[in-house]
Coordinates of C-alpha atoms (C1' of nucleotides) in Angstrom, one line a residue:
Chain A
X1 CA 0.0 0.0 0.0
X2 CA 1.8 3.1 -1.2
X3 CA 1.2 6.4 0.5
X4 CA -2.0 7.7 -1.1
X5 CA -2.7 10.6 1.2
X6 CA 0.4 12.6 0.4
X7 CA 2.0 13.6 -2.9
X8 CA -1.4 14.2 -4.5
X9 CA -1.3 16.5 -7.6
X10 CA -3.1 19.8 -7.3
X11 CA -5.8 18.6 -9.6
X12 CA -6.4 15.6 -7.4
X13 CA -6.5 17.6 -4.3
X14 CA -9.0 20.1 -5.7
X15 CA -11.3 17.5 -7.0
X16 CA -11.3 15.6 -3.8
X17 CA -11.9 18.7 -1.7
X18 CA -14.7 19.9 -3.9
X19 CA -16.3 16.5 -3.9
X20 CA -16.1 16.2 -0.1
X21 CA -17.6 19.7 0.3
X22 CA -20.4 19.0 -2.1
X23 CA -21.1 15.7 -0.5
X24 CA -21.1 17.0 3.1
X25 CA -23.2 20.1 2.0
X26 CA -25.7 17.8 0.4
X27 CA -26.2 15.8 3.5
X28 CA -26.6 18.9 5.7
X29 CA -28.8 20.8 3.3
X30 CA -31.0 17.8 3.0
X31 CA -31.3 17.3 6.8
X32 CA -31.7 20.8 8.0
X33 CA -32.3 23.0 4.9
X34 CA -30.1 25.6 3.3
X35 CA -30.8 28.5 5.8
X36 CA -30.3 26.4 8.9
X37 CA -27.0 25.0 7.8
X38 CA -23.9 26.9 8.5
X39 CA -20.6 26.8 6.7
X40 CA -18.7 25.9 9.9
X41 CA -20.8 22.8 10.1
X42 CA -20.3 21.9 6.4
X43 CA -16.5 22.2 6.5
X44 CA -16.4 20.2 9.8
X45 CA -18.4 17.4 8.1
X46 CA -16.2 17.6 5.1
X47 CA -13.0 17.5 7.1
X48 CA -11.7 20.8 5.7
X49 CA -11.7 24.4 6.8
X50 CA -13.8 27.4 5.7
X51 CA -10.7 28.6 3.8
X52 CA -11.0 25.7 1.5
X53 CA -14.7 26.3 1.0
X54 CA -14.2 29.9 0.0
X55 CA -11.2 29.0 -2.1
X56 CA -13.4 26.7 -4.3
X57 CA -16.7 28.4 -4.1
X58 CA -17.6 32.1 -4.3
X59 CA -20.0 31.9 -1.4
X60 CA -22.4 29.5 0.3
X61 CA -24.9 29.9 -2.5
X62 CA -22.4 28.8 -5.1
X63 CA -21.8 25.6 -3.1
X64 CA -25.6 25.1 -3.0
X65 CA -25.7 25.5 -6.7
X66 CA -23.1 22.8 -7.2
X67 CA -25.2 20.5 -5.1
X68 CA -28.3 21.3 -7.0
X69 CA -26.7 20.7 -10.4
X70 CA -25.3 17.5 -9.4
X71 CA -28.6 16.2 -8.1
X72 CA -30.5 17.5 -11.2
X73 CA -28.1 15.5 -13.4
X74 CA -28.7 12.3 -11.5
X75 CA -32.5 12.6 -11.8
X76 CA -32.2 13.3 -15.5
X77 CA -29.9 10.2 -16.0
X78 CA -32.5 8.0 -14.2
X79 CA -35.3 9.3 -16.5
X80 CA -33.3 8.8 -19.6
X81 CA -32.4 5.3 -18.6
X82 CA -36.0 4.4 -18.2
X83 CA -37.4 6.2 -21.2
X84 CA -34.8 5.8 -24.1
X85 CA -35.3 7.8 -27.2
X86 CA -36.3 4.7 -29.3
X87 CA -39.3 4.0 -27.1
X88 CA -42.8 4.7 -28.5
X89 CA -43.8 8.2 -27.7
X90 CA -46.7 7.6 -25.3
X91 CA -45.0 4.8 -23.6
X92 CA -41.9 6.9 -23.2
X93 CA -43.9 9.7 -21.6
X94 CA -45.5 7.3 -19.1
X95 CA -42.2 5.5 -18.3
X96 CA -40.3 8.8 -18.0
X97 CA -42.9 10.2 -15.6
X98 CA -42.8 7.1 -13.5
X99 CA -39.1 7.2 -13.4
X100 CA -39.2 10.8 -12.4
X101 CA -41.4 10.1 -9.4
X102 CA -39.2 7.2 -8.5
X103 CA -36.1 9.3 -8.7
X104 CA -37.5 12.0 -6.6
X105 CA -38.2 9.6 -3.8
X106 CA -34.4 9.5 -3.1
X107 CA -34.4 11.4 0.2
X108 CA -33.7 15.0 0.0
X109 CA -34.2 15.6 -3.7
X110 CA -37.6 17.2 -3.3
X111 CA -36.2 19.6 -0.7
X112 CA -33.1 20.4 -2.8
X113 CA -34.8 20.7 -6.2
X114 CA -38.3 21.9 -5.4
X115 CA -38.2 23.8 -2.1
X116 CA -34.9 25.4 -1.3
X117 CA -33.6 25.5 -4.9
X118 CA -36.2 27.9 -6.3
X119 CA -36.0 30.1 -3.2
X120 CA -32.2 30.2 -3.0
X121 CA -31.3 30.4 -6.7
X122 CA -34.5 32.0 -8.0
X123 CA -37.1 30.4 -10.2
X124 CA -35.4 31.6 -13.3
X125 CA -32.0 29.9 -12.5
X126 CA -33.7 26.8 -11.5
X127 CA -35.7 26.6 -14.7
X128 CA -32.5 27.1 -16.6
X129 CA -30.8 24.3 -14.7
X130 CA -33.8 22.0 -15.2
X131 CA -34.2 22.8 -18.9
X132 CA -30.5 22.3 -19.5
X133 CA -29.6 19.3 -17.5
X134 CA -32.7 18.3 -15.5
X135 CA -35.8 16.2 -16.0
X136 CA -37.6 18.9 -17.8
X137 CA -35.4 18.5 -20.8
X138 CA -36.5 14.8 -21.1
X139 CA -40.1 15.9 -20.8
X140 CA -39.9 18.6 -23.4
X141 CA -38.3 16.1 -25.9
X142 CA -41.0 13.6 -25.1
X143 CA -43.8 16.1 -25.7
X144 CA -42.2 17.3 -28.9
X145 CA -42.0 13.8 -30.2
X146 CA -45.6 13.1 -29.2
X147 CA -46.7 16.2 -31.0
X148 CA -44.7 15.4 -34.1
X149 CA -46.2 11.9 -34.1
X150 CA -49.7 13.4 -33.7
X151 CA -50.1 11.4 -30.5
X152 CA -51.1 14.6 -28.8
X153 CA -52.4 17.9 -30.1
X154 CA -50.1 20.5 -31.3
X155 CA -49.8 23.1 -28.6
X156 CA -47.3 25.7 -27.3
X157 CA -44.5 23.3 -26.5
X158 CA -42.8 25.4 -23.8
X159 CA -45.9 26.2 -22.0
X160 CA -47.2 22.7 -21.9
X161 CA -43.8 21.4 -20.8
X162 CA -43.7 23.9 -18.0
X163 CA -47.1 23.2 -16.7
X164 CA -46.9 19.4 -16.9
X165 CA -43.4 19.6 -15.3
X166 CA -44.9 21.5 -12.5
X167 CA -47.6 19.0 -12.0
X168 CA -45.0 16.2 -11.8
X169 CA -43.1 18.2 -9.3
X170 CA -46.0 18.6 -7.1
X171 CA -46.8 14.9 -7.4
X172 CA -43.3 14.1 -6.2
X173 CA -43.9 16.3 -3.2
X174 CA -47.2 14.6 -2.4
X175 CA -45.6 11.2 -2.7
X176 CA -42.9 12.1 -0.3
X177 CA -45.5 13.4 2.1
X178 CA -47.0 9.9 2.1
X179 CA -49.5 9.9 -0.8
X180 CA -50.0 6.9 -3.0
X181 CA -47.8 7.2 -6.1
X182 CA -50.2 5.2 -8.2
X183 CA -53.0 7.7 -7.7
X184 CA -50.9 10.5 -8.9
X185 CA -49.5 8.5 -11.8
X186 CA -53.1 7.9 -12.9
X187 CA -54.1 11.5 -12.6
X188 CA -51.0 12.6 -14.5
X189 CA -51.7 10.1 -17.2
X190 CA -55.2 11.5 -17.4
X191 CA -53.7 14.9 -18.0
X192 CA -51.5 13.7 -20.8
X193 CA -54.2 11.5 -22.3
X194 CA -56.5 14.6 -22.2
X195 CA -54.1 16.3 -24.6
X196 CA -54.6 13.4 -27.1
X197 CA -55.1 14.5 -30.7
X198 CA -58.7 14.0 -31.9
X199 CA -59.5 11.1 -34.0
Chain B
X1 CA -58.0 68.4 15.7
X2 CA -58.1 66.4 18.8
X3 CA -55.1 64.5 20.0
X4 CA -55.3 61.2 18.1
X5 CA -51.9 59.8 18.6
X6 CA -52.0 59.6 22.4
X7 CA -54.4 58.0 24.7
X8 CA -54.9 55.0 22.5
X9 CA -56.3 51.9 24.1
X10 CA -54.0 48.9 24.3
X11 CA -56.1 47.1 21.7
X12 CA -55.6 50.0 19.3
X13 CA -52.0 50.3 19.9
X14 CA -51.4 46.6 19.3
X15 CA -53.4 46.4 16.1
X16 CA -51.7 49.5 14.8
X17 CA -48.3 48.2 15.6
X18 CA -48.9 44.8 14.2
X19 CA -50.4 46.2 11.0
X20 CA -47.4 48.5 10.5
X21 CA -45.0 45.6 11.1
X22 CA -46.9 43.4 8.6
X23 CA -47.0 46.1 6.0
X24 CA -43.4 47.1 6.3
X25 CA -42.3 43.4 6.3
X26 CA -44.3 42.7 3.2
X27 CA -42.7 45.5 1.3
X28 CA -39.2 44.4 2.3
X29 CA -39.8 40.6 1.9
X30 CA -41.1 41.4 -1.6
X31 CA -38.3 43.7 -2.5
X32 CA -35.3 41.7 -1.2
X33 CA -36.6 38.3 -0.2
X34 CA -37.0 36.7 3.2
X35 CA -33.4 35.8 3.9
X36 CA -31.9 39.1 2.8
X37 CA -34.3 41.2 4.9
X38 CA -33.2 41.8 8.4
X39 CA -35.4 42.6 11.4
X40 CA -33.6 45.9 12.1
X41 CA -34.6 47.0 8.6
X42 CA -38.2 45.9 9.1
X43 CA -38.7 47.8 12.4
X44 CA -37.0 50.8 11.0
X45 CA -39.4 50.9 8.1
X46 CA -42.3 50.3 10.5
X47 CA -41.2 53.0 12.8
X48 CA -41.0 50.7 15.9
X49 CA -38.2 48.8 17.6
X50 CA -37.2 45.2 17.6
X51 CA -38.7 44.9 21.0
X52 CA -42.2 45.5 19.5
X53 CA -41.6 42.9 16.8
X54 CA -40.6 40.2 19.2
X55 CA -43.4 41.2 21.6
X56 CA -46.1 40.5 18.9
X57 CA -44.4 37.7 17.0
X58 CA -42.5 34.7 18.3
X59 CA -39.8 35.2 15.7
X60 CA -39.1 36.4 12.2
X61 CA -40.7 33.4 10.7
X62 CA -44.0 34.1 12.5
X63 CA -44.0 37.6 11.1
X64 CA -43.5 36.1 7.6
X65 CA -46.3 33.7 8.2
X66 CA -48.6 36.6 9.0
X67 CA -47.6 38.3 5.8
X68 CA -48.3 35.1 3.8
X69 CA -51.6 34.5 5.3
X70 CA -52.8 38.0 4.7
X71 CA -51.7 37.8 1.1
X72 CA -53.3 34.4 0.6
X73 CA -56.6 35.7 1.9
X74 CA -56.6 38.6 -0.5
X75 CA -55.9 36.3 -3.5
X76 CA -58.7 34.0 -2.5
X77 CA -61.1 36.9 -2.1
X78 CA -60.3 38.1 -5.7
X79 CA -61.0 34.6 -7.0
X80 CA -64.3 34.2 -5.2
X81 CA -65.4 37.6 -6.5
X82 CA -64.8 36.6 -10.0
X83 CA -66.2 33.1 -9.7
X84 CA -69.2 33.1 -7.4
X85 CA -70.8 29.8 -6.3
X86 CA -73.8 30.2 -8.5
X87 CA -71.9 30.4 -11.7
X88 CA -72.0 27.4 -14.1
X89 CA -69.2 25.0 -13.2
X90 CA -67.1 25.1 -16.3
X91 CA -67.4 28.8 -16.6
X92 CA -66.5 29.2 -13.0
X93 CA -63.4 27.1 -13.4
X94 CA -62.3 29.3 -16.2
X95 CA -63.2 32.6 -14.6
X96 CA -61.6 31.5 -11.4
X97 CA -58.4 30.5 -13.1
X98 CA -58.2 33.7 -14.9
X99 CA -58.9 35.6 -11.7
X100 CA -56.1 33.7 -10.0
X101 CA -53.6 34.6 -12.7
X102 CA -54.6 38.2 -12.6
X103 CA -54.4 38.3 -8.8
X104 CA -51.0 36.9 -8.9
X105 CA -49.8 39.7 -11.0
X106 CA -49.9 42.0 -8.0
X107 CA -46.2 42.5 -7.5
X108 CA -44.6 40.3 -4.9
X109 CA -47.3 37.8 -4.6
X110 CA -45.5 35.1 -6.5
X111 CA -42.4 35.6 -4.4
X112 CA -44.3 35.5 -1.2
X113 CA -46.7 32.6 -2.0
X114 CA -44.7 30.5 -4.4
X115 CA -41.0 30.9 -3.7
X116 CA -40.2 32.0 -0.2
X117 CA -43.4 30.7 1.3
X118 CA -42.8 27.0 0.7
X119 CA -39.1 27.3 1.6
X120 CA -39.5 29.2 4.8
X121 CA -42.7 27.6 6.1
X122 CA -42.4 24.2 4.5
X123 CA -44.6 22.7 1.8
X124 CA -46.9 21.2 4.3
X125 CA -47.7 24.4 6.0
X126 CA -48.2 26.3 2.8
X127 CA -50.6 23.6 1.5
X128 CA -52.5 23.9 4.8
X129 CA -52.8 27.7 4.4
X130 CA -53.7 27.4 0.7
X131 CA -56.3 24.8 1.4
X132 CA -57.8 26.7 4.3
X133 CA -57.8 30.3 3.2
X134 CA -56.0 30.4 -0.3
X135 CA -57.0 29.9 -3.9
X136 CA -56.7 26.1 -3.7
X137 CA -59.9 26.0 -1.7
X138 CA -61.8 27.7 -4.5
X139 CA -60.3 25.3 -7.1
X140 CA -61.2 22.3 -5.0
X141 CA -64.8 23.4 -4.7
X142 CA -65.0 24.1 -8.4
X143 CA -63.6 20.7 -9.3
X144 CA -65.9 19.0 -6.8
X145 CA -68.9 20.8 -8.4
X146 CA -67.7 19.9 -11.9
X147 CA -67.4 16.2 -10.9
X148 CA -70.8 16.2 -9.3
X149 CA -72.3 17.8 -12.4
X150 CA -70.5 15.2 -14.6
X151 CA -68.8 18.1 -16.4
X152 CA -65.5 16.3 -15.8
X153 CA -64.8 12.7 -15.0
X154 CA -64.9 11.5 -11.4
X155 CA -61.3 11.3 -10.2
X156 CA -59.4 11.5 -6.9
X157 CA -60.4 15.1 -6.0
X158 CA -57.5 16.0 -3.8
X159 CA -54.9 14.7 -6.3
X160 CA -56.5 16.5 -9.2
X161 CA -56.8 19.7 -7.2
X162 CA -53.2 19.6 -6.1
X163 CA -51.8 19.0 -9.6
X164 CA -54.0 21.6 -11.3
X165 CA -53.2 24.1 -8.5
X166 CA -49.5 23.5 -9.2
X167 CA -49.9 24.1 -12.8
X168 CA -51.7 27.3 -12.1
X169 CA -48.9 28.4 -9.8
X170 CA -46.3 27.7 -12.4
X171 CA -48.3 29.7 -14.9
X172 CA -48.4 32.6 -12.6
X173 CA -44.6 32.5 -12.3
X174 CA -44.3 32.3 -16.1
X175 CA -46.6 35.3 -16.6
X176 CA -44.6 37.4 -14.1
X177 CA -41.4 36.4 -15.9
X178 CA -43.0 38.0 -19.0
X179 CA -45.0 35.2 -20.7
X180 CA -48.2 35.8 -22.4
X181 CA -51.1 35.0 -20.0
X182 CA -53.4 34.0 -22.9
X183 CA -51.2 31.2 -24.0
X184 CA -51.1 29.7 -20.5
X185 CA -54.8 30.2 -20.0
X186 CA -55.3 28.2 -23.2
X187 CA -53.1 25.4 -22.1
X188 CA -54.7 25.3 -18.7
X189 CA -58.1 25.3 -20.3
X190 CA -56.9 22.3 -22.4
X191 CA -55.9 20.5 -19.3
X192 CA -59.3 21.0 -17.7
X193 CA -61.2 20.1 -20.9
X194 CA -59.0 17.0 -21.2
X195 CA -60.7 15.8 -18.0
X196 CA -64.2 16.2 -19.5
X197 CA -66.5 13.3 -18.9
X198 CA -67.0 11.1 -22.1
X199 CA -70.2 11.7 -24.0
Chain C
dA1 C1' -68.3 58.5 41.4
dT2 C1' -63.5 59.0 42.3
dC3 C1' -59.3 57.5 43.9
dT4 C1' -55.6 54.5 44.7
dT5 C1' -53.4 50.3 44.3
dG6 C1' -51.6 46.4 42.2
dC7 C1' -50.9 43.8 38.0
dA8 C1' -50.6 43.0 33.1
dT9 C1' -49.6 44.8 28.6
dG10 C1' -46.8 47.1 25.2
dC11 C1' -42.6 48.3 24.1
dA12 C1' -37.3 49.9 24.4
dT13 C1' -32.5 48.7 25.2
dG14 C1' -28.6 45.9 25.8
dC15 C1' -26.3 41.5 25.6
dA16 C1' -24.6 36.9 24.0
dG17 C1' -23.8 33.8 20.5
dC18 C1' -23.5 32.7 15.8
dC19 C1' -22.6 33.3 11.0
dT20 C1' -20.8 35.1 6.6
dG21 C1' -17.3 37.0 3.7
dT22 C1' -12.7 38.7 3.3
dA23 C1' -7.9 39.6 4.2
dT24 C1' -3.7 37.8 5.4
dG25 C1' -0.4 34.2 6.3
dT26 C1' 1.6 29.4 5.3
dT27 C1' 2.6 25.1 2.9
dA28 C1' 3.1 22.3 -1.1
dA29 C1' 2.9 21.7 -6.2
dT30 C1' 4.8 23.1 -10.7
Chain D
dA1 C1' 10.3 31.3 -8.1
dT2 C1' 5.8 31.4 -8.8
dT3 C1' 1.3 30.1 -8.0
dA4 C1' -2.2 27.1 -6.3
dA5 C1' -4.4 25.3 -2.2
dC6 C1' -5.4 25.8 1.8
dA7 C1' -5.6 27.6 7.2
dT8 C1' -6.3 31.4 10.5
dA9 C1' -7.9 35.7 12.2
dC10 C1' -10.9 39.5 11.9
dA11 C1' -14.9 42.8 11.0
dG12 C1' -19.5 43.5 10.6
dG13 C1' -24.2 42.1 11.0
dC14 C1' -28.1 39.6 12.6
dT15 C1' -31.2 36.8 15.6
dG16 C1' -33.4 35.8 19.9
dC17 C1' -33.6 36.7 24.7
dA18 C1' -33.5 39.0 29.2
dT19 C1' -34.1 42.9 31.5
dG20 C1' -36.3 47.4 32.5
dC21 C1' -39.7 51.0 32.1
dA22 C1' -44.1 53.4 31.3
dT23 C1' -48.7 53.2 30.4
dG24 C1' -53.4 51.0 30.4
dC25 C1' -56.6 48.7 33.2
dA26 C1' -59.5 46.2 36.7
dA27 C1' -61.1 46.2 41.4
dG28 C1' -61.7 47.5 45.8
dA29 C1' -61.8 51.4 49.3
dT30 C1' -63.7 55.7 50.3

DNA sequence: ATCTTGCATGCATGCAGCCTGTATGTTAAT
DNA sequence: ATTAACATACAGGCTGCATGCATGCAAGAT
């Protein structure tokens, strides 16, 4: 076993420190919320000092943003794994929705992405993150495909995406609060089917 | 002009002080957000001291809750004025939705009720406020009437209410961000019509 | 009816603890 | 030698509480 804690390159050190900070921050932000979590607590959990934190991140909010982006990426990955692009459009929408609700049951995700995220980063920034790397991107693509295939009516794509995405978000919150996922899946499916093209 | 600033009864003093605190807090919470607004700033704007604030409210969060409840009541009042109980059910749903979007254009309401509210008070408390005194109560009643009249299908009422309410919320945010209200009204109407009972 | 007496209410001030962001110092990589 | 990666120390601000004071108020005594 050669010495692995010393003689690290700067790149390695930075990446390790950043990862530890993001991981520790995620745990604490999830457990206590953004406002109630102090940077002294975060750096203690990460095993570094506040100097390291403010070397790698501009401020506490920037660290939070890193946590949110990481989490958003994971949710999107789970959705895309469950609803690949070559799946039939309606089936993909249902499977993607189901995967989203499942992914959001991972503890802390609703708090990070749906409660603290919008309040701390602003709705505009959260929408940008969601549209770029989050689950909303998948939904938008699915709806676009469904419109192209005439599975659902042609409607303003961005507006439909935003509103449906919002309904999915609220369903995730309800499920975490103890509601039955199947009931919400059914209602969400009814929403989508209600947009079906006539004929 | 008789002396009106002195010799106030205790009740009058309390109500005046509370009202000034809530009004000043509302302005500042709207302008800068909950976290960025300090109690020294609030009491200065209200013309009182921090002692008065902590005499009337348990903490900063309790003051925020008072602001949110007041705002929620006003939104609900506007909705009920536009969609009285004796209106035909589908018409009432549309009129109520329109009134909600209009009411939410009052500056600051989206921030108070849709961004800071859930983060500061928690989704559970915000849902409780919304269901008890806010716009969600009207929506729930409208949907219940529509189901009873077979205007829309019979579905789990609470789930439908929650998801539709969430879509309306997101529409309000989009409108405030500059989107065209008519587009979102159309999409929301399509959602409701998609739930129409067959036949 | 008025007066006094005791208590509760409404509020002001000062304090203790904590947190954030920055500036400065130190060690290790390049 | 120069710079990156951190550690430490400091300044300012904020929250919640504890204490102190003045006024309203209720009830009995006169």
